CSV table of C-alpha atoms in Angstrom, one decimal:
chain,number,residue,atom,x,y,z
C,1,UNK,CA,181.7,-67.4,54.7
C,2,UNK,CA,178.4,-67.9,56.6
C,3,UNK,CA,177.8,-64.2,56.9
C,4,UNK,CA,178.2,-64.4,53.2
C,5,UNK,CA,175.1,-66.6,52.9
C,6,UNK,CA,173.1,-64.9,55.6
C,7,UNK,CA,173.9,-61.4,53.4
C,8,UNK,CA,172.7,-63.1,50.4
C,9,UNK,CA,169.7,-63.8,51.8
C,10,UNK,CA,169.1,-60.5,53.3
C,11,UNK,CA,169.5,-58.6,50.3
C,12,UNK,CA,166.8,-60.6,48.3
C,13,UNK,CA,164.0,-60.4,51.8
C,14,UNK,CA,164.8,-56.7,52.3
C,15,UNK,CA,166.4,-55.3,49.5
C,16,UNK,CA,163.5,-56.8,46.9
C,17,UNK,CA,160.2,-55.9,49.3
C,18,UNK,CA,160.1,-59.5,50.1
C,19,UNK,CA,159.0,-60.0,53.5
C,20,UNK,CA,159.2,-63.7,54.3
C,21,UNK,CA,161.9,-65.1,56.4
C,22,UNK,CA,164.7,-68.1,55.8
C,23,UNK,CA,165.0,-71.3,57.2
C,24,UNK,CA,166.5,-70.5,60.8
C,25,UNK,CA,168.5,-73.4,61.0
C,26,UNK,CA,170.5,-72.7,57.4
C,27,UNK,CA,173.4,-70.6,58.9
C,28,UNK,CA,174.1,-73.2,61.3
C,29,UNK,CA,174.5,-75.8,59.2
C,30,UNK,CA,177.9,-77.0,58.0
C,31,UNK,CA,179.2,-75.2,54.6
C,32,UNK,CA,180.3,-77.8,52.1
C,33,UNK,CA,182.0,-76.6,49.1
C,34,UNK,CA,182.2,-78.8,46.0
C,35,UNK,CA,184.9,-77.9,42.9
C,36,UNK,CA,187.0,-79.3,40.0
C,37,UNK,CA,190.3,-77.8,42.3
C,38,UNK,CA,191.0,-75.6,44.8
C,39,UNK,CA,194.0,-73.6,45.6
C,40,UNK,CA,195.6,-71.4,48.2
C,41,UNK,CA,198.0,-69.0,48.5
C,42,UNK,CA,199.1,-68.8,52.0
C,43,UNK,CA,201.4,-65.6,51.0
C,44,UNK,CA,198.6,-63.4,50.0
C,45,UNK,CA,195.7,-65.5,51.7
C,46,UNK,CA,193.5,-66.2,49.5
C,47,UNK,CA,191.8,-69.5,48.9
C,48,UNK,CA,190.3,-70.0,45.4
C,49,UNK,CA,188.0,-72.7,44.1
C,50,UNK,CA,187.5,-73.1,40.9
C,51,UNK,CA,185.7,-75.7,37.9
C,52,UNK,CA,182.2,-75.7,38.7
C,53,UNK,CA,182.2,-74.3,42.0
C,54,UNK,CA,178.4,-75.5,44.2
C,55,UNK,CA,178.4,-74.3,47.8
C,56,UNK,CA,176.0,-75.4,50.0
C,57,UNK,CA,174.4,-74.6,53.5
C,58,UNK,CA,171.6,-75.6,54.6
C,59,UNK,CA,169.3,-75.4,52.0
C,60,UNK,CA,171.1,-72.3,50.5
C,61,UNK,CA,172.7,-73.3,47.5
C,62,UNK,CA,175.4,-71.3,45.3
C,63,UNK,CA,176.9,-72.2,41.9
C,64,UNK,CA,179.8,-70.1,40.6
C,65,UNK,CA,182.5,-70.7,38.0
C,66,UNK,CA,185.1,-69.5,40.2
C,67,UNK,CA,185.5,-68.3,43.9
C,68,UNK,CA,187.9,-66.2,45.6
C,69,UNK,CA,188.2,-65.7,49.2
C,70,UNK,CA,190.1,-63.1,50.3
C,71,UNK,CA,191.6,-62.3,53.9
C,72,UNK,CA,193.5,-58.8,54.2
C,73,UNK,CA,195.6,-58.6,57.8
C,74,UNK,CA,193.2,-57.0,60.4
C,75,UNK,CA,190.1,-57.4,57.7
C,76,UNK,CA,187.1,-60.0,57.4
C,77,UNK,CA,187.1,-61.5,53.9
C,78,UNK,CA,186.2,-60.7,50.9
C,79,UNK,CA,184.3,-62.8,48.8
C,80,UNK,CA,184.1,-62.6,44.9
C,81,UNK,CA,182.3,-65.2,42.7
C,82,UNK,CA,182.0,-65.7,38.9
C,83,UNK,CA,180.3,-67.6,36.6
C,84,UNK,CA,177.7,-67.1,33.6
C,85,UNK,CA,175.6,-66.3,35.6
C,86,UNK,CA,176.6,-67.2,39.7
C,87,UNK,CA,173.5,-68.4,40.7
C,88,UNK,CA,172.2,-68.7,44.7
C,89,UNK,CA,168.7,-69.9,46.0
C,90,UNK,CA,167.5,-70.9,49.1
C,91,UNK,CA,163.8,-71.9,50.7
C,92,UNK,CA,162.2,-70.1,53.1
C,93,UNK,CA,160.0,-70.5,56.6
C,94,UNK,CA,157.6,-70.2,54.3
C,95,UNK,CA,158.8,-73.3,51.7
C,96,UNK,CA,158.5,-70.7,48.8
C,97,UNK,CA,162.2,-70.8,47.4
C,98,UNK,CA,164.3,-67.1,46.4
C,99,UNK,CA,166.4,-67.1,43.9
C,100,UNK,CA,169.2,-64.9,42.6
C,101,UNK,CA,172.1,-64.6,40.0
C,102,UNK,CA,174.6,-62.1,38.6
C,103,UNK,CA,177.4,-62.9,36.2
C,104,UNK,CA,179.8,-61.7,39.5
C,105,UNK,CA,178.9,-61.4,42.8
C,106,UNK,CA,181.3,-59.5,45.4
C,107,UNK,CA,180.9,-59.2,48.8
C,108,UNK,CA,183.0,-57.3,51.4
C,109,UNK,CA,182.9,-59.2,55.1
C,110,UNK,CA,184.3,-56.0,56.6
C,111,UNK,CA,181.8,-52.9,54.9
C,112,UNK,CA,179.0,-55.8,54.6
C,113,UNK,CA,178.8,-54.6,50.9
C,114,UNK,CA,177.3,-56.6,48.6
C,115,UNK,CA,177.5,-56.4,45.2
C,116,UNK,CA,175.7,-58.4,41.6
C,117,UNK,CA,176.9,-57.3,38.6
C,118,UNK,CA,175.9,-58.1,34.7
C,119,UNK,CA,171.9,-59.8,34.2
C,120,UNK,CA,171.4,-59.3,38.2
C,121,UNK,CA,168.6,-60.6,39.2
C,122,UNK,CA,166.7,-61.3,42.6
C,123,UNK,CA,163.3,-63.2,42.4
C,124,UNK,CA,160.8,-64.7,44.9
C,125,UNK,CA,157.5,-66.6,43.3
C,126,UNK,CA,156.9,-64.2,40.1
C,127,UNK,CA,158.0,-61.0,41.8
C,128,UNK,CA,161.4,-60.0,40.5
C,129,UNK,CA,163.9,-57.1,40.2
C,130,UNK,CA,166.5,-56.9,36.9
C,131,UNK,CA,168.9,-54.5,36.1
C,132,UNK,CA,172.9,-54.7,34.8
C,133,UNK,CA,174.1,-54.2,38.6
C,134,UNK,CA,172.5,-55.1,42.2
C,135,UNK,CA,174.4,-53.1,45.3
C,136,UNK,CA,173.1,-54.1,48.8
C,137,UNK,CA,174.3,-52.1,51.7
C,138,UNK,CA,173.6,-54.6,54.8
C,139,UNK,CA,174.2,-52.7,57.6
C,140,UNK,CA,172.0,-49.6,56.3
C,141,UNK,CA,170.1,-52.4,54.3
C,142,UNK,CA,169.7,-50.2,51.4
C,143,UNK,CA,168.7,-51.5,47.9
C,144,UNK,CA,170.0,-49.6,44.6
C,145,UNK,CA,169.5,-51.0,40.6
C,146,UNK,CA,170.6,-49.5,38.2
C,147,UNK,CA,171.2,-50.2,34.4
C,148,UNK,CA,173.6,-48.7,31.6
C,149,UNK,CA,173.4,-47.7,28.3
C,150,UNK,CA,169.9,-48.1,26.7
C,151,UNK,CA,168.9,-51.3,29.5
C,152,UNK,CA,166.3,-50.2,31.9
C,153,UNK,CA,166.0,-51.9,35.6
C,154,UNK,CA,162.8,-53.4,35.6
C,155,UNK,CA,161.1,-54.5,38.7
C,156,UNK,CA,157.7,-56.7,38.6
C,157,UNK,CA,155.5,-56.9,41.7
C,158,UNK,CA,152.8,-59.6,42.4
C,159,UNK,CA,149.9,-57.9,44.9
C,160,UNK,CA,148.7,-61.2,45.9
C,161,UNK,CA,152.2,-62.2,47.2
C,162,UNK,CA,153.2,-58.9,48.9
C,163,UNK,CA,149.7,-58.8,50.8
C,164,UNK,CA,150.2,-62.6,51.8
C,165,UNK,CA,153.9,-61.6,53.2
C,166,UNK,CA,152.3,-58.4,55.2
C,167,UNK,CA,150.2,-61.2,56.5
C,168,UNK,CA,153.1,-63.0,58.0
């Protein structure tokens, strides 16, 4: 779970050009989990939380409909979140606060795959990136939007704010 946070935040800094660093403290900090219910199936193992789920850490927040945390023997977990949208945000070193949303988010423990699907979105200040699906590759951090149909991924870039994170 708290490399589920610390991926999150990695794929908004590096996957969005954003060069500004969390708060170093947040992935040390407890992880509370707030729902209407919560249930588990011990057969399968998988925990799921569900009514209005809000998980926090630090000062990373997440709000989902529903979360499902999945453990395969031999495996890290896989994480997949729903909602309209799932939202996350968290402040940096900095104070300037990232935000991000998809309506489902999945992430694989194991590949360190992330993934934001339907309105994704990844902002920090005015600088954002759109598109229909998000897909972060943590380990090679690698970025890729892309959009279906007749939707375009659009991307907007504030110069002011990339030159003041080159700064740092």
């Amino acid at each position: 779970m708290k490399l589920m946070f610390k991926s999150i935040l990695v794929t908004i800094l590096l996957g969005s050009s954003f060069s500004a660093y969390a708060l170093k403290g947040d992935t040390d900090q407890p992880i509370n989990i707030d729902s209407g219910s919560q249930s588990l199936d011990m057969t399968n193992n998988i925990v799921t939380f569900s009514d209005n789920v809000v998980i926090t850490q630090g000062s990373i927040k997440v709000t989902a409909a529903n979360v499902k945390i999945t453990r395969q023997e031999g495996k890290k977990e896989t994480i997949d979140a729903t909602g309209s949208p799932v939202t996350f945000q968290q402040t940096l070193d900095n104070g300037k606060p990232v935000n991000g949303k998809g309506n489902s988010v999945h992430y694989d423990l194991n590949s360190e795959f992330l993934t934001l699907i339907g309105n994704a979105e990844l902002k920090q200040q005015g600088s954002f990136i759109k598109a229909s699906k998000i897909t972060y590759d943590v380990k090679k951090q690698q970025l890729k939007a892309t959009s279906g149909g007749k939707s375009r991924v659009k991307t907007v870039l504030i110069p002011n704010e990339l030159q003041n994170n080159k700064k740092k």
